[in-house]
CSV table of C-alpha atoms and ligand atoms in Angstrom, one decimal:
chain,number,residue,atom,x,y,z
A,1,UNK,CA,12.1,46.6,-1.2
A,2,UNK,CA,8.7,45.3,0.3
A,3,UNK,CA,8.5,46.6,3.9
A,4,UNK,CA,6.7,44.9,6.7
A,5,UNK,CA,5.9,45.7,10.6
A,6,UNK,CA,5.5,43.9,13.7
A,7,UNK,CA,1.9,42.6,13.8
A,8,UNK,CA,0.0,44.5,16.6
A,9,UNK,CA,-3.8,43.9,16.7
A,10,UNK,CA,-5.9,46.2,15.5
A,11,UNK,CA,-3.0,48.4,14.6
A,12,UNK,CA,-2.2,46.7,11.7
A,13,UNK,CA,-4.7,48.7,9.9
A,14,UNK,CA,-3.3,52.1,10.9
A,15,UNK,CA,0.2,50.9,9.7
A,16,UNK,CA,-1.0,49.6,6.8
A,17,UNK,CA,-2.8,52.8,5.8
A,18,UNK,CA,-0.1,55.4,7.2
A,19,UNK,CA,2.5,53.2,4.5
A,20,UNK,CA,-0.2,53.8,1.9
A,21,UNK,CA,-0.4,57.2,2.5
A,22,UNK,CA,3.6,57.5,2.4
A,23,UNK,CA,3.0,56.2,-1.2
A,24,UNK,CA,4.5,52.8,-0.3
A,25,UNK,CA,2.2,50.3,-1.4
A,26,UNK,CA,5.3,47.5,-1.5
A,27,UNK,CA,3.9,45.8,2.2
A,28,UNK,CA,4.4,41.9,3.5
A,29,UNK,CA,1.4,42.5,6.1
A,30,UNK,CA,2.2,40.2,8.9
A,31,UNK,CA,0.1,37.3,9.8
A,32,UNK,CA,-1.4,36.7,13.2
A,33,UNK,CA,1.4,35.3,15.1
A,34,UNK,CA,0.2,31.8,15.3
A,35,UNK,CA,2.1,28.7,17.8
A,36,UNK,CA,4.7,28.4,15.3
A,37,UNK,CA,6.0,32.2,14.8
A,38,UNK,CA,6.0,31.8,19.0
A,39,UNK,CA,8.2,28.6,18.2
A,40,UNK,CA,10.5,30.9,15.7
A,41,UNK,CA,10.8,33.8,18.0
A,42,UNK,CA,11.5,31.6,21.3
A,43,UNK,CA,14.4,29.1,19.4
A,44,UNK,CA,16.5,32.3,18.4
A,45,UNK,CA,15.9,34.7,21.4
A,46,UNK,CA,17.6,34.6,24.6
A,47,UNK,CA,15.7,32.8,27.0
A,48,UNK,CA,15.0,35.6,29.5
A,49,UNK,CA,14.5,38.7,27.4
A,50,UNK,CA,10.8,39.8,27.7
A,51,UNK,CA,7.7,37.8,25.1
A,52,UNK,CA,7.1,41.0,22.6
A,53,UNK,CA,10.6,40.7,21.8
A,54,UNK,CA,9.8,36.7,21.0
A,55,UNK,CA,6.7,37.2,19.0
A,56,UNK,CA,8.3,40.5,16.9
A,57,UNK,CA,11.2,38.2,16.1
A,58,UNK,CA,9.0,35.3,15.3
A,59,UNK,CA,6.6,37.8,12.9
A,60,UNK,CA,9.7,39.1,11.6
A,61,UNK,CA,11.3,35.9,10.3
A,62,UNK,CA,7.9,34.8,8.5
A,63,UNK,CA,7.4,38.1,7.1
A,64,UNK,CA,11.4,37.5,5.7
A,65,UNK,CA,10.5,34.5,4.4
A,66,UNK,CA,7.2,35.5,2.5
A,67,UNK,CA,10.0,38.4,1.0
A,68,UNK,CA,10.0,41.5,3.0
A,69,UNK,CA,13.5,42.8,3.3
A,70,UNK,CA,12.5,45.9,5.2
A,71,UNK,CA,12.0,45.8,8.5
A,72,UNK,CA,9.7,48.8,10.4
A,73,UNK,CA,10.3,48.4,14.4
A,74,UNK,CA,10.1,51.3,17.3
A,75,UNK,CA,12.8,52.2,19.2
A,76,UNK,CA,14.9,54.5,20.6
A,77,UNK,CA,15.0,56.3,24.1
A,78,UNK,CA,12.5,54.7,25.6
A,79,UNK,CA,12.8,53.6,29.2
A,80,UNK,CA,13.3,50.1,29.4
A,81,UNK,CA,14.4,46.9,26.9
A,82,UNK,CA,11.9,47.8,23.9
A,83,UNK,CA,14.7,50.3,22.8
A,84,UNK,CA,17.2,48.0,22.3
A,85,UNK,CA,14.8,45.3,20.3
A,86,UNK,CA,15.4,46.2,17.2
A,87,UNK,CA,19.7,45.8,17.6
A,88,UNK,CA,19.7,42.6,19.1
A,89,UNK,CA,17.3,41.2,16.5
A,90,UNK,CA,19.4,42.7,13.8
A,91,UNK,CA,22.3,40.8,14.9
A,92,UNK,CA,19.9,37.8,15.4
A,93,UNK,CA,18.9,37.8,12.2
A,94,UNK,CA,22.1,38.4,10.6
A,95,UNK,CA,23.5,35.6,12.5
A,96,UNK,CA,20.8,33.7,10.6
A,97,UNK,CA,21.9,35.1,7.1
A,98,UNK,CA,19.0,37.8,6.8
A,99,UNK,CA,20.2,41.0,4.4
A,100,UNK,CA,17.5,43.2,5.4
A,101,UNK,CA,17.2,46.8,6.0
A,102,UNK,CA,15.6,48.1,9.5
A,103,UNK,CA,13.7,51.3,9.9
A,104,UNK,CA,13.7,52.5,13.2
A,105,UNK,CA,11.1,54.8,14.1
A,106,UNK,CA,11.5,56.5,18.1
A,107,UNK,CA,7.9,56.6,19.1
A,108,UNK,CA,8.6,59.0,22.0
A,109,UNK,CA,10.2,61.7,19.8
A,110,UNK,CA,7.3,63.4,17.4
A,111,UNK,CA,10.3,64.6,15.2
A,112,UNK,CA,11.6,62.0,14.7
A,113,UNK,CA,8.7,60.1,13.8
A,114,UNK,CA,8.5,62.7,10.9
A,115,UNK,CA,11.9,62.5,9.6
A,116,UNK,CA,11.7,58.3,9.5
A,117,UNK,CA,8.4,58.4,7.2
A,118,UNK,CA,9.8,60.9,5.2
A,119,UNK,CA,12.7,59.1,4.5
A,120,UNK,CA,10.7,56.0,3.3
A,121,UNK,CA,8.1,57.8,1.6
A,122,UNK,CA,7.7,58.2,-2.1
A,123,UNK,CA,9.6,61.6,-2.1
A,124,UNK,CA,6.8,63.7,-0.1
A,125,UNK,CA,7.7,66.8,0.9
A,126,UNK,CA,7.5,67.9,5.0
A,127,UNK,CA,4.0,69.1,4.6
A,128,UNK,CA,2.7,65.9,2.8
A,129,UNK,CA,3.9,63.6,5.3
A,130,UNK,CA,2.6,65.5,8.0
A,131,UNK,CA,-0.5,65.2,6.4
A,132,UNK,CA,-0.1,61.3,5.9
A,133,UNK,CA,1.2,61.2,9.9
A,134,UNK,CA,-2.5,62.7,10.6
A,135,UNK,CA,-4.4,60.9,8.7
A,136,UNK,CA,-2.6,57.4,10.7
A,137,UNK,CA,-3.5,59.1,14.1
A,138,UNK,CA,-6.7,59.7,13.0
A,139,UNK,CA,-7.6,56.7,12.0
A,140,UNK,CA,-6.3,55.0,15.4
A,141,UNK,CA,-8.6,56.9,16.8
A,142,UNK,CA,-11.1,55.0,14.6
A,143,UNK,CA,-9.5,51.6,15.1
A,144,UNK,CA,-9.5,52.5,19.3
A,145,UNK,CA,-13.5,53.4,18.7
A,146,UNK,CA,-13.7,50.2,16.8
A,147,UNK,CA,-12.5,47.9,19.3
A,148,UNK,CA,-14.2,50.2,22.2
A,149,UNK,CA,-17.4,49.3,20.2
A,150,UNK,CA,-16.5,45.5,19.8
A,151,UNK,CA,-15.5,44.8,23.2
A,152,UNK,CA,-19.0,46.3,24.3
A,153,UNK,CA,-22.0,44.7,21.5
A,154,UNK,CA,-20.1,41.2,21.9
A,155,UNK,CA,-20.8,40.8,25.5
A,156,UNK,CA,-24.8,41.7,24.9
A,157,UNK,CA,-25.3,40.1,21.1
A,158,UNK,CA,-27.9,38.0,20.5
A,159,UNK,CA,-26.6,36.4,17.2
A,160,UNK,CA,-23.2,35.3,18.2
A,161,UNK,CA,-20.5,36.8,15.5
A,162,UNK,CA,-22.3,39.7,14.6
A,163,UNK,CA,-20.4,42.4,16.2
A,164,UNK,CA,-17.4,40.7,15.0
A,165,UNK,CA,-18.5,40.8,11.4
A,166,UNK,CA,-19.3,44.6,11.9
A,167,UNK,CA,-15.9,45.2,13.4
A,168,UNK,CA,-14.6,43.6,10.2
A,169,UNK,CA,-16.4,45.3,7.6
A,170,UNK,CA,-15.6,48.7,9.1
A,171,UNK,CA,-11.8,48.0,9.8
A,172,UNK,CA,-11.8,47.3,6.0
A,173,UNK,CA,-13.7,50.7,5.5
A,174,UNK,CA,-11.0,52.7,7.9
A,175,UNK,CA,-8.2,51.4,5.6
A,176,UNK,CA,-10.2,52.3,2.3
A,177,UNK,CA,-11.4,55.3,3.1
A,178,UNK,CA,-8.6,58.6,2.1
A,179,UNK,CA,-9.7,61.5,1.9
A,180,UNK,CA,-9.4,63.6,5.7
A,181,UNK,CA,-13.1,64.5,5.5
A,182,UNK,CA,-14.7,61.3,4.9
A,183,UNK,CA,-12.2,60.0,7.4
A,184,UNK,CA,-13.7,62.4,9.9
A,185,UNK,CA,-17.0,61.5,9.0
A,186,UNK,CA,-16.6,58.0,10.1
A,187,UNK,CA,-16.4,59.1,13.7
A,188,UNK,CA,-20.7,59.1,13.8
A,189,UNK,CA,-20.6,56.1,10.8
A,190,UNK,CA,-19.2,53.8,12.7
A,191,UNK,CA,-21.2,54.0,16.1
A,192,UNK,CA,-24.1,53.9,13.9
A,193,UNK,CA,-23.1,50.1,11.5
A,194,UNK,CA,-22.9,48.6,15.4
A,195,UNK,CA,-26.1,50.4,16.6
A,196,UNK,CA,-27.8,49.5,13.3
A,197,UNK,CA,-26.8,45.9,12.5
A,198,UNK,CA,-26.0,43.8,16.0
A,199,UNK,CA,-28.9,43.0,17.8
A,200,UNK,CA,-28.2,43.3,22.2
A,201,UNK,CA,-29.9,41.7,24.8
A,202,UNK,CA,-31.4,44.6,26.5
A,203,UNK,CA,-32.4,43.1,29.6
A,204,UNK,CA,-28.8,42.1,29.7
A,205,UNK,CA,-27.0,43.7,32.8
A,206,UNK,CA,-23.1,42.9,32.6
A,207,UNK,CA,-20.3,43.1,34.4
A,208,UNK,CA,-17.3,45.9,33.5
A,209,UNK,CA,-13.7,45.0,33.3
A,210,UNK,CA,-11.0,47.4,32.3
A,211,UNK,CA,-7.8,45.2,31.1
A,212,UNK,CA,-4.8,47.4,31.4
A,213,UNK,CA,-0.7,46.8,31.0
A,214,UNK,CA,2.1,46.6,29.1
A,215,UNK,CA,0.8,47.5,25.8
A,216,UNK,CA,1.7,44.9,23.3
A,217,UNK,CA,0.4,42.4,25.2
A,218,UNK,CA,-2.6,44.5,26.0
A,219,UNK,CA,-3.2,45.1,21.9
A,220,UNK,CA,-2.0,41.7,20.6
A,221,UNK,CA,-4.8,39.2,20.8
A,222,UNK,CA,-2.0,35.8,19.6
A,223,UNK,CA,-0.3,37.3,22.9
A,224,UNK,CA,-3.3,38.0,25.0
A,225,UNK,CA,-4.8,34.7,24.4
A,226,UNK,CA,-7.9,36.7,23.0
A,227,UNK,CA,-8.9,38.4,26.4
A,228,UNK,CA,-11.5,40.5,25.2
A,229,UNK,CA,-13.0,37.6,23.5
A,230,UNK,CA,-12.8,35.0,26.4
A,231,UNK,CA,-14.6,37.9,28.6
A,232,UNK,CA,-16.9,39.3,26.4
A,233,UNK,CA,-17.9,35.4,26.3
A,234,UNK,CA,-18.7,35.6,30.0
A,235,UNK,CA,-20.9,38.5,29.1
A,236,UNK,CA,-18.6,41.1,30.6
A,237,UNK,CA,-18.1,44.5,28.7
A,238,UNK,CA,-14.6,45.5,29.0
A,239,UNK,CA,-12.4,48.0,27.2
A,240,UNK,CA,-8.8,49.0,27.4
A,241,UNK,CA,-7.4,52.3,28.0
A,242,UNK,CA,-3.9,51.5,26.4
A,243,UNK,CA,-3.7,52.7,23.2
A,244,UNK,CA,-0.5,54.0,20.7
A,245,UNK,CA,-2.5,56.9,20.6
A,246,UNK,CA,-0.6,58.5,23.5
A,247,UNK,CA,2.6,58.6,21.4
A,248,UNK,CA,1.4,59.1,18.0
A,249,UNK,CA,-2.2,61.3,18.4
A,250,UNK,CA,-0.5,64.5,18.4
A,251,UNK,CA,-3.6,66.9,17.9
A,252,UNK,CA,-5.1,65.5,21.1
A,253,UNK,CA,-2.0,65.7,23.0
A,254,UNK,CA,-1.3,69.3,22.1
A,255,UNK,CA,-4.8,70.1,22.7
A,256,UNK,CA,-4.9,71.8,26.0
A,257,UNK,CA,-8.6,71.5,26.7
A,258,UNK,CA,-8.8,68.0,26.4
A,259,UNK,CA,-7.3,65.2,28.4
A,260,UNK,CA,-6.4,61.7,27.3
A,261,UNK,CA,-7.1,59.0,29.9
A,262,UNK,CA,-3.5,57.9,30.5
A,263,UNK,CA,-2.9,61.5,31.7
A,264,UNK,CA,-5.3,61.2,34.3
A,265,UNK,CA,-4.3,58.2,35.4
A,266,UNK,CA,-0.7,58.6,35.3
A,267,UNK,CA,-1.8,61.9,37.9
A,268,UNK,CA,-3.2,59.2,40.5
A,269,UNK,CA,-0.2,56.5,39.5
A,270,UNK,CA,2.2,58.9,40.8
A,271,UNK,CA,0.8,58.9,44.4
A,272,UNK,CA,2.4,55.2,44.0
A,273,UNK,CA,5.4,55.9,42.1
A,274,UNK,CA,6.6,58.8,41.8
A,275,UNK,CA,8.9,58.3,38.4
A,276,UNK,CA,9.0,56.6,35.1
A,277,UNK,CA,10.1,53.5,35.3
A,278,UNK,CA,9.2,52.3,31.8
A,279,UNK,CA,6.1,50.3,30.4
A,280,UNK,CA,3.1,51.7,31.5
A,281,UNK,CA,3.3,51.4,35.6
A,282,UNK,CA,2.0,54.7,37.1
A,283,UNK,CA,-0.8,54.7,34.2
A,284,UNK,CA,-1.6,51.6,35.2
A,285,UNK,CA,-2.0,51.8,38.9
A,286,UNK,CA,-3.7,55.2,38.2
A,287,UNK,CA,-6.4,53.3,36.0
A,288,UNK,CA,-7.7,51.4,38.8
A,289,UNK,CA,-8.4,54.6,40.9
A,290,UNK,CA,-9.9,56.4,37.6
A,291,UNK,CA,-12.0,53.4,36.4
A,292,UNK,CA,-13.5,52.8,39.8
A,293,UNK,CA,-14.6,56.6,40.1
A,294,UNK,CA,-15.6,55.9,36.1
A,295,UNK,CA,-18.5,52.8,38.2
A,296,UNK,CA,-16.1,49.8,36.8
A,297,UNK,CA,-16.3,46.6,38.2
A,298,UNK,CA,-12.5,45.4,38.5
A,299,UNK,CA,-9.2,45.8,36.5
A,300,UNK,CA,-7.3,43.0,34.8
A,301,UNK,CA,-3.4,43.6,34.7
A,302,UNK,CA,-1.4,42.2,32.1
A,303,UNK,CA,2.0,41.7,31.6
A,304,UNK,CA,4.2,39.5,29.6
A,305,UNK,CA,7.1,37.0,31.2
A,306,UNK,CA,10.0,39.1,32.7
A,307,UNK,CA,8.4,42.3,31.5
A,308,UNK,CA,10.8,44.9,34.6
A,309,UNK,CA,7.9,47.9,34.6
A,310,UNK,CA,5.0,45.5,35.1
A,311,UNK,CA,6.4,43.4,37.6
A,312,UNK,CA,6.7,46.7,39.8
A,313,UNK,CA,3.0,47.7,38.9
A,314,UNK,CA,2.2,43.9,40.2
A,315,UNK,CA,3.6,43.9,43.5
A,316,UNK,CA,1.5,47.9,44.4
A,317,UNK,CA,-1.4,47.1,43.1
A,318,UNK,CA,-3.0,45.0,45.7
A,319,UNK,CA,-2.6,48.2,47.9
A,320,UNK,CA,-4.1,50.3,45.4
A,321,UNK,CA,-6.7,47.4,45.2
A,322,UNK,CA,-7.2,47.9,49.2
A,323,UNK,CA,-7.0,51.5,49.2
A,324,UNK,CA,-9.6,52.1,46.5
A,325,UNK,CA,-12.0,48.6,47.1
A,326,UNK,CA,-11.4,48.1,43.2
A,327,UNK,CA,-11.1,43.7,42.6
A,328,UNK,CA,-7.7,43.5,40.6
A,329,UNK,CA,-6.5,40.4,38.7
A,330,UNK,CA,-2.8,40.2,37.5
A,331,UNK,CA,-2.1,38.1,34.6
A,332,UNK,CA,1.6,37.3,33.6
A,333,UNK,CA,1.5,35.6,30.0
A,334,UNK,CA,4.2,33.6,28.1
A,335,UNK,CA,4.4,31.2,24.9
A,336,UNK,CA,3.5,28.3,27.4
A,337,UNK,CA,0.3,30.3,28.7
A,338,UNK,CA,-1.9,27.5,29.5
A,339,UNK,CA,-5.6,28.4,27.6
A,340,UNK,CA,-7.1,26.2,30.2
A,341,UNK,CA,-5.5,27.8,33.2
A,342,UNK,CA,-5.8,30.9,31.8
A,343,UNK,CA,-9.8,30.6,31.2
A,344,UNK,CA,-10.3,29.3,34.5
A,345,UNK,CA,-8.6,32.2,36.1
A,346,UNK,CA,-10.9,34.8,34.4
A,347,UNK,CA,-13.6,32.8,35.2
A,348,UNK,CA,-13.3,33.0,38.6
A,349,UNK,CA,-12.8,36.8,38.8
A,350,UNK,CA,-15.9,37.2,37.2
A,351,UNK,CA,-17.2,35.1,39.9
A,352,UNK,CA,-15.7,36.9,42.4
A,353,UNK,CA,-17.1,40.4,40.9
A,354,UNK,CA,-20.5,39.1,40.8
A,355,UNK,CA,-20.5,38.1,44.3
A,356,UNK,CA,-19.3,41.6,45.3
A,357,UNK,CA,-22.1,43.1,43.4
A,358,UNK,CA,-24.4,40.7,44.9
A,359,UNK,CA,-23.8,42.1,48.6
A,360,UNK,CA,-23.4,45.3,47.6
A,361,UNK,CA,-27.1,45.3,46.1
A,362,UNK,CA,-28.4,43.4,49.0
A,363,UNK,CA,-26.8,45.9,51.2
A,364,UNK,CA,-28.3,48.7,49.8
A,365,UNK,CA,-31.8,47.3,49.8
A,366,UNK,CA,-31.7,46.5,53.4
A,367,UNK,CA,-30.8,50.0,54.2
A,368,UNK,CA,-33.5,50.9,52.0
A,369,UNK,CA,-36.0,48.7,53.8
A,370,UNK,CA,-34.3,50.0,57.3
A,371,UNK,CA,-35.8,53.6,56.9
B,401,SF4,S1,7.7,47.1,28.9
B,401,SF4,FE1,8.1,45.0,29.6
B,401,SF4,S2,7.7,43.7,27.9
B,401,SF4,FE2,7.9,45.8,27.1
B,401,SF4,S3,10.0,46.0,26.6
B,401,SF4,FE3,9.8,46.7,28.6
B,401,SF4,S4,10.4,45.0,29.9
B,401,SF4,FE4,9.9,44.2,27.9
């Protein structure tokens, strides 16, 4: 029964290698959603549900047809649509004469998370999929560092491509590597293959944008239109505090000496909105407080086409923008996103952020001349 997954950025790798320690080596890894899985997705889905559930659909059809007939898919009782994704594109696909089996795993419920990989596993036992279940939030962390890393040398390499060929090599070595302690050890490695192998343009003095949102389209580059890439491109350093790590990293979570970002900024989003109301919305609004006290230059918000949580987080933030002088930019994305458009937009908010940084320096060097 080869199983396959949604296709979700640099978390392919931690899927793949959680299934591998699981013992299931049977995997259709999904391609990159290209135009044509968006064409798939958007023919059989109705018109208004939100993108993800477009793309997932589209990824799963291709990965049907390149003979997976296990489908891997989150769910559960989440707090908006996501939950029910994984029965309407069951009856979707049946409709279109698919006989495939779906795993549904309920990221918010740590128990449950247990109980679905040790039903698919290669008959572990409790202890060994706990094991495996560590071993795939320990390597997110990895993959998070990773990207953390990428998002940072790209803006400042000299040789174009270089910090994307490093990124590379070591996703390949997260995947390989199997045993907890070398795992562990990779934590210094990787800092290091950056630090060692991409040359940076140290005179280089760039911008910092924090992209935040709902989180596929935050991790899914086909749905992001590459973000990271196109601002990295401008020279702007950015990173992205959305991670699966908030569901799945249970030794951090339980560790009560140690906060996660999206906790702190969930304690500002509140301020705004005082509930859960699904997606990411207080942790997003909270970002822009924490990042500003953090010395970032501005906030990009994402969110996909009809996505409920984000659309609320839209219409506050540009009185947490006023509140807290941070420059935000939202960004609602579809499978008609313009690359143009889209380009042109970030463009001008870097302009916009180098202008403010402009006064601001001027500003403080006429004070400084004034005494
Ligand atoms: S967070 Fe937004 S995009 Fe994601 S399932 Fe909910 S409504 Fe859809």
């Amino acid at each position: 029964m080869p199983l396959t997954f949604p296709h979700f950025g640099s978390l392919k790798h931690v899927f793949v290698s959680l299934f591998h320690e699981l013992g299931r080596y049977d995997l259709v890894i999904p391609n990159k959603p290209s135009k044509k899985t968006f064409q798939l997705g958007s023919r059989y889905s109705p018109e208004f549900v939100c993108t993800p559930f477009k793309l997932t659909l589209g990824t799963f059809i291709e990965s049907l047809e390149r003979g997976a007939d296990e489908l891997g898919m989150g769910g559960g009782h989440g707090y908006c649509r996501f939950r029910f994704y994984w029965q309407v594109q069951k009856i979707i696909l049946e409709d279109l004469g698919y006989d495939c089996k779906w795993i549904r795993i309920d990221y918010e419920s740590t128990r449950d998370m247990l109980q679905v990989m040790k039903s698919i596993s290669v008959g572990l036992n409790t202890l060994q999929t706990i094991r495996a279940f560590q071993i795939g939030w320990v390597k997110n962390r990895l993959t998070d560092l990773t990207d953390q890393l990428l998002f940072k040398y790209r803006a400042i390499e000299i040789e174009k491509g270089s910090s994307e060929r490093i990124a590379n090599e070591v996703f390949e070595l997260i995947v390989s590597t199997r045993k907890m302690s070398k795992i562990r050890k990779l934590r210094k490695t990787i800092p290091k293959m950056f630090a060692e192998n991409v040359e940076v343009d140290k005179k280089a003095n760039p911008l910092k944008v924090v992209v935040n949102g709902e989180i596929y389209v935050v991790l899914e580059p086909a749905l992001n239109l590459d973000i990271y890439k196109r601002l990295n491109g401008l020279g702007v350093i950015t990173k992205t505090p959305v991670t699966l790590r908030r569901f799945i990293d249970v030794g951090q979570r339980l560790n009560p000496f140690k906060k996660m970002d999206f906790q702190i900024a969930n304690s500002y989003g509140t301020k705004y909105v005082p509930y859960r109301v699904g997606g990411e919305t207080q942790e997003n609004l909270g970002d822009a407080i924490l990042y500003k006290k953090k010395g970032w230059d501005g906030l990009i918000h994402l969110y996909p086409f009809t996505c409920m949580p984000e659309i609320i987080a839209r219409s506050i933030f540009p009185q947490v923008s006023r509140e807290n002088d941070m420059p935000v930019l939202s960004l609602v994305v579809d499978e008609h996103t313009g690359e143009a458009g889209f380009q042109t937009r970030l463009e001008a908010f870097v302009d916009l952020l180098e202008s403010k940084r402009e006064r601001k320096l001027k500003k403080s060097k006429s004070k400084i001349a004034r005494h």
